[in-house]
Amino acid sequence: MIKSRNSRLAATALVSVLALTATGCGDDGSGIAGAKGAEGPGTGKIVFWDENGGVRTAVWKEIIADFEKANPDIDVQYVGIASTEAQSKYDTAIQGGGLPDVGGVGAAMVAGITAQDALEPLDDRVEASSLKGRLNEAMVENVRSAAGRDEMYTVPISATNGVLYYRTDLFEEAGLGEPDTWDEFYAAAAKLTDRKKNRFGYTIRGGPGSIAQALDAMYGQSGIESFWDESGTRTTVDDPKNVAALEKYVGLYRKATPEADLNNDFTKMVAQFDAGGIAMLNHNLGSYQDHVSALGTGKFRGIPQPELADGTRVMVSNPVSGLGLLKSSENKAAAWKFIEFAASHASNSKFAESAGLIPANKEAAEDPWLDRAETTKLGAEALFSGDTRIVQLPYYLPDWNTLSKADSESGFQKVMLGKTSAADFLHTLAEDLDEAQAEWKEQRRAG
């Protein structure tokens, strides 16, 4: 792995300095990071950035119309931003001005924006609002962890989670029951593989996005419930239980999976699953509608990750989408009204149903529409039950995206090919993670 962490941290520090010294404003917002802003009149215009514009534009405009009807003295200006451009859009506005009053902020972006002093802490506002006690605790913990501070900088709106999709028709033909446990999963992967007919029990993600899926399989099998040890300085990634879990998981490659999995991303995997060449697939709720479109609802199911033999289910965290209040806003009172409204039972239910995601509002998670979206319902039950153990991934680390993607994906492919051992791969990853954690802690102490 190429260690360019110091240069990346230096760049982050430079952005922070620029954010605190730059001036100016944009056409779609007026704030600049570091500015204290003001509560304002609680009426008038506010600007809202949707970080997944286009995909979620229609439902957000419905929610905005509902809000403006209930609050006729507040005008919400909607700005849709493509998800691939959201991070750079925030960074540019932090440096030069033009931040909105309210912004959609995914968990992977929280730490970077918070580090530049751009988001308002929200604990006190939530505690004094109608949202108190109504937000899913696991999602709240996720956004807290993502910020890397013991404070809440976004109100969670929705989440996806790891899903094991399986072809019910193929399972029935083979006389197999649902793969509820890891032992059943491995047994099914072997039995449903017929290489001569080009049919495989599973598809393992070896291309882009492989590390998150591998971590989910590792922690799910090892039962380890924390990404760091008790000291908070040493990762559990290379714990012997995780090493053994990865060895078993990668052992599926070319035995119960296609050889092409080495480079496959989720798009190709989904296509093979829907075509009937694959019996089981790990992805998230994002591909649910693709399966429905291709197969209807009678030939597949999407269930939470398998349990251990003792009934324990451990899953790694998926990024939670949330709404942040920008510290530079001159109308925080009105901006908070909008956030509170958007996270309320009715609005959150409308958003989650449209997006096919798990709602953060506990009341919304009990609404009838989830009965018609079984995979989402099962995911919600897993998150809301309190029985599922969630391993919080360190989204707050400046190097997390690089370490968990570009720096590791080629190494994981070498493990699949038998050119590197699982132990060596995870040890190298652990060293880099420990170093990143130490540097992050040092920055926190210095700041």
Short mmCIF file of C-alpha atoms in Angstrom, two decimals:
data_model
loop_
_atom_site.label_atom_id
_atom_site.label_comp_id
_atom_site.label_asym_id
_atom_site.label_seq_id
_atom_site.Cartn_x
_atom_site.Cartn_y
_atom_site.Cartn_z
CA MET A 1 0.00 0.00 0.00
CA ILE A 2 1.30 3.46 -0.87
CA LYS A 3 1.54 5.62 2.22
CA SER A 4 0.72 9.19 1.20
CA ARG A 5 -1.25 9.93 4.36
CA ASN A 6 0.83 12.92 5.49
CA SER A 7 0.32 14.76 2.21
CA ARG A 8 -3.43 14.12 2.36
CA LEU A 9 -3.60 15.38 5.95
CA ALA A 10 -1.65 18.46 4.96
CA ALA A 11 -4.17 19.13 2.21
CA THR A 12 -7.01 18.72 4.69
CA ALA A 13 -5.33 21.18 7.04
CA LEU A 14 -4.91 23.68 4.19
CA VAL A 15 -8.61 23.41 3.35
CA SER A 16 -9.41 24.11 7.00
CA VAL A 17 -7.26 27.23 7.01
CA LEU A 18 -8.80 28.46 3.77
CA ALA A 19 -12.25 27.79 5.16
CA LEU A 20 -11.60 30.05 8.12
CA THR A 21 -10.13 32.91 6.12
CA ALA A 22 -11.96 33.02 2.81
CA THR A 23 -14.72 35.49 2.05
CA GLY A 24 -17.46 35.76 -0.53
CA CYS A 25 -20.84 34.19 -1.26
CA GLY A 26 -22.51 32.12 -3.91
CA ASP A 27 -25.81 32.14 -5.70
CA ASP A 28 -27.22 29.08 -3.94
CA GLY A 29 -26.29 29.91 -0.35
CA SER A 30 -24.60 32.65 1.62
CA GLY A 31 -22.64 31.10 4.47
CA ILE A 32 -18.94 30.49 4.94
CA ALA A 33 -17.40 27.94 7.30
CA GLY A 34 -16.29 29.34 10.64
CA ALA A 35 -18.94 32.06 10.66
CA LYS A 36 -21.18 31.86 13.73
CA GLY A 37 -24.38 32.73 11.88
CA ALA A 38 -27.52 33.64 13.81
CA GLU A 39 -30.84 32.20 14.92
CA GLY A 40 -32.57 34.75 12.72
CA PRO A 41 -36.28 35.51 12.60
CA GLY A 42 -37.45 31.93 12.03
CA THR A 43 -39.21 33.13 8.89
CA GLY A 44 -38.16 34.05 5.36
CA LYS A 45 -35.91 32.16 2.95
CA ILE A 46 -33.62 29.21 3.65
CA VAL A 47 -31.49 27.22 1.21
CA PHE A 48 -31.47 23.41 1.22
CA TRP A 49 -28.87 21.30 -0.55
CA ASP A 50 -29.95 17.78 -1.49
CA GLU A 51 -26.74 15.74 -1.82
CA ASN A 52 -28.47 13.14 -3.99
CA GLY A 53 -30.19 15.46 -6.43
CA GLY A 54 -32.01 13.97 -9.37
CA VAL A 55 -32.51 10.63 -7.65
CA ARG A 56 -34.39 12.13 -4.69
CA THR A 57 -35.51 15.48 -6.14
CA ALA A 58 -39.19 14.62 -6.57
CA VAL A 59 -39.76 13.41 -3.02
CA TRP A 60 -37.85 16.30 -1.49
CA LYS A 61 -39.97 18.77 -3.44
CA GLU A 62 -43.08 17.06 -2.04
CA ILE A 63 -41.73 17.37 1.50
CA ILE A 64 -40.81 21.00 0.91
CA ALA A 65 -44.34 21.74 -0.38
CA ASP A 66 -45.79 20.09 2.74
CA PHE A 67 -43.47 22.13 4.94
CA GLU A 68 -44.26 25.43 3.25
CA LYS A 69 -47.97 24.71 3.57
CA ALA A 70 -47.52 24.18 7.31
CA ASN A 71 -45.11 27.12 7.55
CA PRO A 72 -46.30 29.71 5.00
CA ASP A 73 -43.84 32.29 6.31
CA ILE A 74 -40.81 30.18 5.35
CA ASP A 75 -39.60 29.69 1.78
CA VAL A 76 -37.27 26.75 1.10
CA GLN A 77 -35.01 27.04 -1.93
CA TYR A 78 -34.13 23.57 -3.17
CA VAL A 79 -30.72 22.92 -4.75
CA GLY A 80 -30.12 19.42 -6.12
CA ILE A 81 -26.52 18.21 -6.25
CA ALA A 82 -25.36 14.97 -7.84
CA SER A 83 -24.03 12.58 -5.22
CA THR A 84 -20.69 12.33 -7.04
CA GLU A 85 -20.23 16.10 -6.75
CA ALA A 86 -21.54 16.72 -3.22
CA GLN A 87 -18.21 16.54 -1.39
CA SER A 88 -16.45 18.92 -3.78
CA LYS A 89 -19.45 21.27 -3.72
CA TYR A 90 -19.23 21.54 0.06
CA ASP A 91 -15.45 21.96 0.00
CA THR A 92 -15.68 24.77 -2.56
CA ALA A 93 -18.36 26.61 -0.60
CA ILE A 94 -16.45 26.16 2.66
CA GLN A 95 -13.47 27.88 1.08
CA GLY A 96 -15.25 30.61 -0.86
CA GLY A 97 -18.73 31.03 0.60
CA GLY A 98 -22.13 29.97 -0.56
CA LEU A 99 -22.98 27.35 2.04
CA PRO A 100 -26.70 26.56 2.46
CA ASP A 101 -28.74 26.75 5.65
CA VAL A 102 -29.56 23.04 5.59
CA GLY A 103 -27.55 20.37 3.84
CA GLY A 104 -27.91 16.70 3.11
CA VAL A 105 -24.75 15.09 4.47
CA GLY A 106 -23.90 11.41 4.17
CA ALA A 107 -21.93 9.73 6.95
CA ALA A 108 -18.81 9.57 4.79
CA MET A 109 -18.77 13.39 4.49
CA VAL A 110 -19.58 14.36 8.09
CA ALA A 111 -16.07 14.27 9.52
CA GLY A 112 -14.51 16.36 6.75
CA ILE A 113 -17.20 19.05 6.90
CA THR A 114 -17.24 19.09 10.70
CA ALA A 115 -13.45 19.36 10.86
CA GLN A 116 -13.74 22.58 8.87
CA ASP A 117 -16.11 24.05 11.47
CA ALA A 118 -19.04 24.15 9.09
CA LEU A 119 -21.74 22.17 10.94
CA GLU A 120 -23.72 23.07 14.05
CA PRO A 121 -23.89 20.54 16.94
CA LEU A 122 -27.49 19.33 17.19
CA ASP A 123 -27.79 17.42 20.48
CA ASP A 124 -29.48 20.25 22.38
CA ARG A 125 -31.88 21.00 19.54
CA VAL A 126 -32.94 17.36 19.22
CA GLU A 127 -33.35 17.04 22.97
CA ALA A 128 -35.69 20.04 23.04
CA SER A 129 -37.67 19.03 19.96
CA SER A 130 -40.41 16.64 18.93
CA LEU A 131 -37.67 14.29 17.69
CA LYS A 132 -36.52 13.43 21.20
CA GLY A 133 -36.66 9.66 21.64
CA ARG A 134 -38.05 9.12 18.13
CA LEU A 135 -34.84 8.50 16.20
CA ASN A 136 -33.33 5.06 15.74
CA GLU A 137 -30.50 4.68 18.24
CA ALA A 138 -28.28 2.70 15.86
CA MET A 139 -28.52 5.44 13.22
CA VAL A 140 -27.83 8.15 15.82
CA GLU A 141 -24.76 6.21 16.92
CA ASN A 142 -23.69 5.93 13.31
CA VAL A 143 -23.75 9.68 12.66
CA ARG A 144 -22.02 10.37 15.97
CA SER A 145 -19.30 7.87 15.17
CA ALA A 146 -18.92 9.20 11.64
CA ALA A 147 -18.22 12.69 12.98
CA GLY A 148 -15.48 11.33 15.23
CA ARG A 149 -16.76 13.35 18.17
CA ASP A 150 -19.16 12.75 20.98
CA GLU A 151 -21.67 15.07 19.36
CA MET A 152 -24.42 14.81 16.79
CA TYR A 153 -23.86 16.93 13.68
CA THR A 154 -26.60 15.54 11.46
CA VAL A 155 -30.12 14.30 12.12
CA PRO A 156 -30.33 10.82 10.57
CA ILE A 157 -32.96 10.46 7.86
CA SER A 158 -32.45 7.02 6.36
CA ALA A 159 -30.11 4.08 6.09
CA THR A 160 -29.45 1.10 3.95
CA ASN A 161 -27.89 -2.09 5.25
CA GLY A 162 -26.18 -5.23 4.10
CA VAL A 163 -28.63 -7.63 2.46
CA LEU A 164 -28.25 -11.25 1.45
CA TYR A 165 -30.38 -11.71 -1.66
CA TYR A 166 -31.16 -15.28 -2.64
CA ARG A 167 -33.10 -16.90 -5.48
CA THR A 168 -36.04 -18.62 -3.81
CA ASP A 169 -36.79 -20.57 -6.99
CA LEU A 170 -33.31 -22.09 -7.07
CA PHE A 171 -33.39 -22.87 -3.36
CA GLU A 172 -36.76 -24.61 -3.70
CA GLU A 173 -35.52 -26.69 -6.64
CA ALA A 174 -32.58 -27.84 -4.52
CA GLY A 175 -34.76 -28.52 -1.47
CA LEU A 176 -32.96 -25.90 0.60
CA GLY A 177 -34.40 -23.66 3.27
CA GLU A 178 -33.58 -20.01 3.83
CA PRO A 179 -29.86 -19.39 4.59
CA ASP A 180 -30.40 -17.85 8.02
CA THR A 181 -27.01 -18.81 9.48
CA TRP A 182 -23.47 -18.69 8.14
CA ASP A 183 -23.27 -22.48 8.17
CA GLU A 184 -26.43 -22.65 6.04
CA PHE A 185 -25.01 -19.98 3.75
CA TYR A 186 -21.83 -21.95 3.04
CA ALA A 187 -23.72 -25.21 2.62
CA ALA A 188 -26.09 -23.59 0.13
CA ALA A 189 -23.23 -21.98 -1.81
CA ALA A 190 -21.67 -25.40 -2.33
CA LYS A 191 -24.86 -27.30 -3.16
CA LEU A 192 -26.16 -24.72 -5.64
CA THR A 193 -22.95 -24.65 -7.66
CA ASP A 194 -22.82 -26.57 -10.92
CA ARG A 195 -19.80 -25.34 -12.82
CA LYS A 196 -20.58 -27.43 -15.90
CA LYS A 197 -23.87 -25.57 -16.27
CA ASN A 198 -22.21 -22.25 -15.37
CA ARG A 199 -24.37 -21.95 -12.23
CA PHE A 200 -22.88 -20.76 -8.98
CA GLY A 201 -24.08 -20.63 -5.41
CA TYR A 202 -22.64 -17.18 -4.70
CA THR A 203 -20.93 -14.20 -6.26
CA ILE A 204 -18.07 -12.60 -4.33
CA ARG A 205 -17.29 -8.95 -4.96
CA GLY A 206 -13.70 -8.66 -6.12
CA GLY A 207 -13.92 -5.41 -8.06
CA PRO A 208 -14.68 -1.88 -6.83
CA GLY A 209 -16.39 -1.85 -3.43
CA SER A 210 -14.97 -5.22 -2.39
CA ILE A 211 -13.58 -4.20 1.00
CA ALA A 212 -16.86 -3.11 2.61
CA GLN A 213 -18.46 -6.41 1.63
CA ALA A 214 -15.47 -8.40 2.88
CA LEU A 215 -15.53 -6.57 6.23
CA ASP A 216 -19.24 -7.34 6.60
CA ALA A 217 -18.57 -11.04 6.00
CA MET A 218 -15.59 -11.04 8.38
CA TYR A 219 -17.23 -9.40 11.36
CA GLY A 220 -20.50 -11.24 10.71
CA GLN A 221 -18.70 -14.58 11.08
CA SER A 222 -16.20 -13.67 13.80
CA GLY A 223 -18.81 -12.07 16.06
CA ILE A 224 -16.37 -9.29 17.01
CA GLU A 225 -18.49 -6.25 17.84
CA SER A 226 -16.06 -3.33 17.71
CA PHE A 227 -13.68 -2.04 15.05
CA TRP A 228 -11.17 -0.96 17.72
CA ASP A 229 -9.89 -2.62 20.88
CA GLU A 230 -10.71 -1.23 24.33
CA SER A 231 -7.88 1.31 24.10
CA GLY A 232 -9.30 2.74 20.90
CA THR A 233 -5.86 2.65 19.29
CA ARG A 234 -5.64 -0.83 17.80
CA THR A 235 -8.01 -2.14 15.14
CA THR A 236 -9.58 -5.57 15.37
CA VAL A 237 -9.39 -6.06 11.60
CA ASP A 238 -6.52 -8.54 11.90
CA ASP A 239 -7.86 -10.37 14.95
CA PRO A 240 -7.30 -14.12 14.40
CA LYS A 241 -11.07 -14.66 14.28
CA ASN A 242 -11.37 -12.15 11.45
CA VAL A 243 -8.43 -13.71 9.62
CA ALA A 244 -10.08 -17.12 9.80
CA ALA A 245 -13.40 -15.63 8.63
CA LEU A 246 -11.78 -13.98 5.61
CA GLU A 247 -9.95 -17.19 4.70
CA LYS A 248 -13.22 -19.10 4.69
CA TYR A 249 -15.05 -16.39 2.75
CA VAL A 250 -12.36 -16.03 0.07
CA GLY A 251 -12.27 -19.82 -0.13
CA LEU A 252 -15.55 -19.59 -2.04
CA TYR A 253 -13.81 -17.96 -5.00
CA ARG A 254 -13.69 -20.21 -8.07
CA LYS A 255 -15.24 -23.06 -6.06
CA ALA A 256 -18.75 -21.67 -5.60
CA THR A 257 -18.36 -18.38 -7.50
CA PRO A 258 -17.54 -17.35 -11.08
CA GLU A 259 -13.89 -16.73 -11.90
CA ALA A 260 -14.92 -13.32 -13.31
CA ASP A 261 -15.77 -12.23 -9.76
CA LEU A 262 -12.16 -11.11 -9.40
CA ASN A 263 -13.01 -7.87 -11.21
CA ASN A 264 -16.80 -7.74 -10.93
CA ASP A 265 -18.55 -4.73 -9.43
CA PHE A 266 -22.10 -4.84 -8.11
CA THR A 267 -23.67 -3.98 -11.49
CA LYS A 268 -22.34 -7.15 -13.11
CA MET A 269 -23.12 -9.21 -10.03
CA VAL A 270 -26.73 -8.00 -9.96
CA ALA A 271 -27.12 -8.80 -13.67
CA GLN A 272 -25.87 -12.38 -13.18
CA PHE A 273 -28.09 -12.90 -10.15
CA ASP A 274 -31.18 -11.65 -11.97
CA ALA A 275 -30.35 -13.84 -14.99
CA GLY A 276 -30.35 -16.96 -12.80
CA GLY A 277 -26.66 -17.81 -12.95
CA ILE A 278 -26.10 -16.89 -9.30
CA ALA A 279 -28.10 -18.17 -6.32
CA MET A 280 -26.94 -15.70 -3.65
CA LEU A 281 -25.70 -12.12 -3.72
CA ASN A 282 -24.60 -9.66 -1.05
CA HIS A 283 -25.42 -6.03 -1.70
CA ASN A 284 -27.62 -3.45 0.01
CA LEU A 285 -31.13 -2.09 -0.38
CA GLY A 286 -29.99 -0.02 -3.35
CA SER A 287 -30.42 -2.94 -5.76
CA TYR A 288 -33.80 -4.11 -4.45
CA GLN A 289 -35.85 -2.38 -7.15
CA ASP A 290 -33.55 -3.79 -9.85
CA HIS A 291 -34.40 -7.30 -8.67
CA VAL A 292 -38.11 -6.52 -8.51
CA SER A 293 -38.02 -5.14 -12.05
CA ALA A 294 -36.21 -8.21 -13.37
CA LEU A 295 -37.83 -10.96 -11.30
CA GLY A 296 -41.00 -9.65 -9.72
CA THR A 297 -41.38 -10.52 -6.05
CA GLY A 298 -41.78 -14.29 -6.23
CA LYS A 299 -38.34 -15.50 -7.27
CA PHE A 300 -36.07 -13.86 -4.70
CA ARG A 301 -35.89 -12.62 -1.13
CA GLY A 302 -33.59 -10.15 0.55
CA ILE A 303 -32.78 -10.93 4.18
CA PRO A 304 -30.35 -9.46 6.72
CA GLN A 305 -26.85 -10.89 6.90
CA PRO A 306 -26.74 -14.44 8.32
CA GLU A 307 -26.56 -15.08 12.05
CA LEU A 308 -24.01 -17.09 13.99
CA ALA A 309 -25.04 -20.47 15.35
CA ASP A 310 -25.97 -18.90 18.72
CA GLY A 311 -28.38 -16.46 17.06
CA THR A 312 -26.05 -13.45 17.20
CA ARG A 313 -26.06 -11.17 14.16
CA VAL A 314 -23.16 -8.79 13.64
CA MET A 315 -23.08 -6.32 10.76
CA VAL A 316 -20.79 -3.45 9.82
CA SER A 317 -22.33 0.00 9.61
CA ASN A 318 -23.55 1.40 6.33
CA PRO A 319 -23.38 5.17 5.85
CA VAL A 320 -26.48 6.93 7.18
CA SER A 321 -27.92 9.89 5.30
CA GLY A 322 -28.73 12.89 7.43
CA LEU A 323 -29.52 16.59 7.45
CA GLY A 324 -27.06 19.08 8.86
CA LEU A 325 -27.56 22.64 10.07
CA LEU A 326 -24.79 24.82 8.69
CA LYS A 327 -23.14 26.91 11.38
CA SER A 328 -22.93 29.95 9.09
CA SER A 329 -26.69 30.11 8.56
CA GLU A 330 -28.25 33.47 9.42
CA ASN A 331 -31.64 31.85 9.89
CA LYS A 332 -30.99 28.78 12.03
CA ALA A 333 -34.43 28.89 13.64
CA ALA A 334 -36.17 28.41 10.29
CA ALA A 335 -33.56 25.91 9.12
CA TRP A 336 -34.07 23.79 12.22
CA LYS A 337 -37.84 23.87 11.73
CA PHE A 338 -37.29 22.33 8.30
CA ILE A 339 -34.94 19.63 9.62
CA GLU A 340 -37.38 18.75 12.40
CA PHE A 341 -40.24 18.57 9.89
CA ALA A 342 -38.26 16.44 7.44
CA ALA A 343 -37.35 13.95 10.19
CA SER A 344 -40.91 13.79 11.54
CA HIS A 345 -43.05 10.66 11.23
CA ALA A 346 -45.02 11.63 8.11
CA SER A 347 -42.17 13.24 6.14
CA ASN A 348 -39.60 10.60 6.98
CA SER A 349 -42.03 7.84 6.05
CA LYS A 350 -42.76 9.52 2.71
CA PHE A 351 -39.04 9.90 1.98
CA ALA A 352 -38.07 6.37 2.96
CA GLU A 353 -40.92 4.77 1.03
CA SER A 354 -39.99 6.67 -2.11
CA ALA A 355 -36.31 5.81 -1.74
CA GLY A 356 -36.82 2.22 -0.61
CA LEU A 357 -34.65 2.87 2.44
CA ILE A 358 -34.97 2.28 6.18
CA PRO A 359 -36.49 5.35 7.89
CA ALA A 360 -34.73 6.85 10.90
CA ASN A 361 -37.97 7.84 12.62
CA LYS A 362 -39.18 4.96 14.82
CA GLU A 363 -42.86 5.64 14.08
CA ALA A 364 -42.19 5.77 10.34
CA ALA A 365 -40.52 2.36 10.59
CA GLU A 366 -43.85 0.87 11.70
CA ASP A 367 -45.92 2.21 8.81
CA PRO A 368 -47.91 -0.20 6.57
CA TRP A 369 -45.87 0.44 3.43
CA LEU A 370 -43.00 -1.60 4.86
CA ASP A 371 -45.24 -4.68 4.69
CA ARG A 372 -45.18 -4.22 0.92
CA ALA A 373 -41.39 -3.80 0.86
CA GLU A 374 -40.32 -6.96 2.63
CA THR A 375 -36.56 -6.51 2.26
CA THR A 376 -36.71 -2.99 3.69
CA LYS A 377 -38.96 -4.21 6.49
CA LEU A 378 -36.58 -7.02 7.44
CA GLY A 379 -33.66 -4.59 7.39
CA ALA A 380 -35.58 -2.17 9.58
CA GLU A 381 -36.47 -4.92 12.02
CA ALA A 382 -32.81 -5.92 12.25
CA LEU A 383 -31.77 -2.36 13.02
CA PHE A 384 -34.65 -1.47 15.33
CA SER A 385 -34.76 -4.72 17.31
CA GLY A 386 -31.66 -3.92 19.30
CA ASP A 387 -30.49 -7.52 18.82
CA THR A 388 -28.21 -6.82 15.87
CA ARG A 389 -24.68 -5.75 16.82
CA ILE A 390 -23.40 -2.95 14.60
CA VAL A 391 -19.65 -2.51 14.10
CA GLN A 392 -19.14 1.21 13.49
CA LEU A 393 -16.65 1.71 10.67
CA PRO A 394 -14.28 4.71 11.11
CA TYR A 395 -15.76 7.05 8.53
CA TYR A 396 -14.25 9.90 10.53
CA LEU A 397 -10.68 9.02 9.52
CA PRO A 398 -9.44 11.31 6.73
CA ASP A 399 -7.85 8.29 5.07
CA TRP A 400 -10.76 5.88 5.45
CA ASN A 401 -12.05 6.11 1.88
CA THR A 402 -8.57 5.60 0.46
CA LEU A 403 -7.59 2.80 2.82
CA SER A 404 -10.85 0.95 2.31
CA LYS A 405 -10.85 1.35 -1.45
CA ALA A 406 -7.86 2.24 -3.63
CA ASP A 407 -5.18 1.13 -1.16
CA SER A 408 -6.79 -2.24 -0.39
CA GLU A 409 -8.83 -3.52 -3.33
CA SER A 410 -5.82 -4.76 -5.31
CA GLY A 411 -4.50 -6.45 -2.18
CA PHE A 412 -7.81 -8.22 -1.68
CA GLN A 413 -7.65 -9.49 -5.25
CA LYS A 414 -4.23 -10.99 -4.47
CA VAL A 415 -5.81 -12.81 -1.53
CA MET A 416 -8.51 -14.18 -3.85
CA LEU A 417 -5.81 -15.39 -6.26
CA GLY A 418 -3.78 -16.98 -3.46
CA LYS A 419 -0.82 -14.64 -4.03
CA THR A 420 -1.18 -13.06 -0.55
CA SER A 421 -2.44 -14.67 2.62
CA ALA A 422 -5.48 -13.28 4.41
CA ALA A 423 -3.32 -12.81 7.50
CA ASP A 424 -0.70 -10.71 5.67
CA PHE A 425 -3.33 -8.64 3.89
CA LEU A 426 -5.23 -7.84 7.09
CA HIS A 427 -2.03 -7.19 9.03
CA THR A 428 -0.93 -4.58 6.48
CA LEU A 429 -4.39 -3.01 6.51
CA ALA A 430 -4.37 -2.99 10.31
CA GLU A 431 -1.00 -1.23 10.45
CA ASP A 432 -2.25 1.53 8.17
CA LEU A 433 -5.50 1.88 10.12
CA ASP A 434 -3.67 2.08 13.44
CA GLU A 435 -1.39 4.76 12.02
CA ALA A 436 -4.36 6.71 10.66
CA GLN A 437 -6.13 6.45 14.03
CA ALA A 438 -3.02 7.68 15.88
CA GLU A 439 -2.63 10.65 13.54
CA TRP A 440 -6.31 11.51 13.88
CA LYS A 441 -6.07 11.39 17.69
CA GLU A 442 -2.98 13.58 17.59
CA GLN A 443 -4.76 16.12 15.41
CA ARG A 444 -7.66 16.17 17.83
CA ARG A 445 -5.31 16.83 20.74
CA ALA A 446 -3.49 19.57 18.82
CA GLY A 447 -6.76 21.17 17.71
#
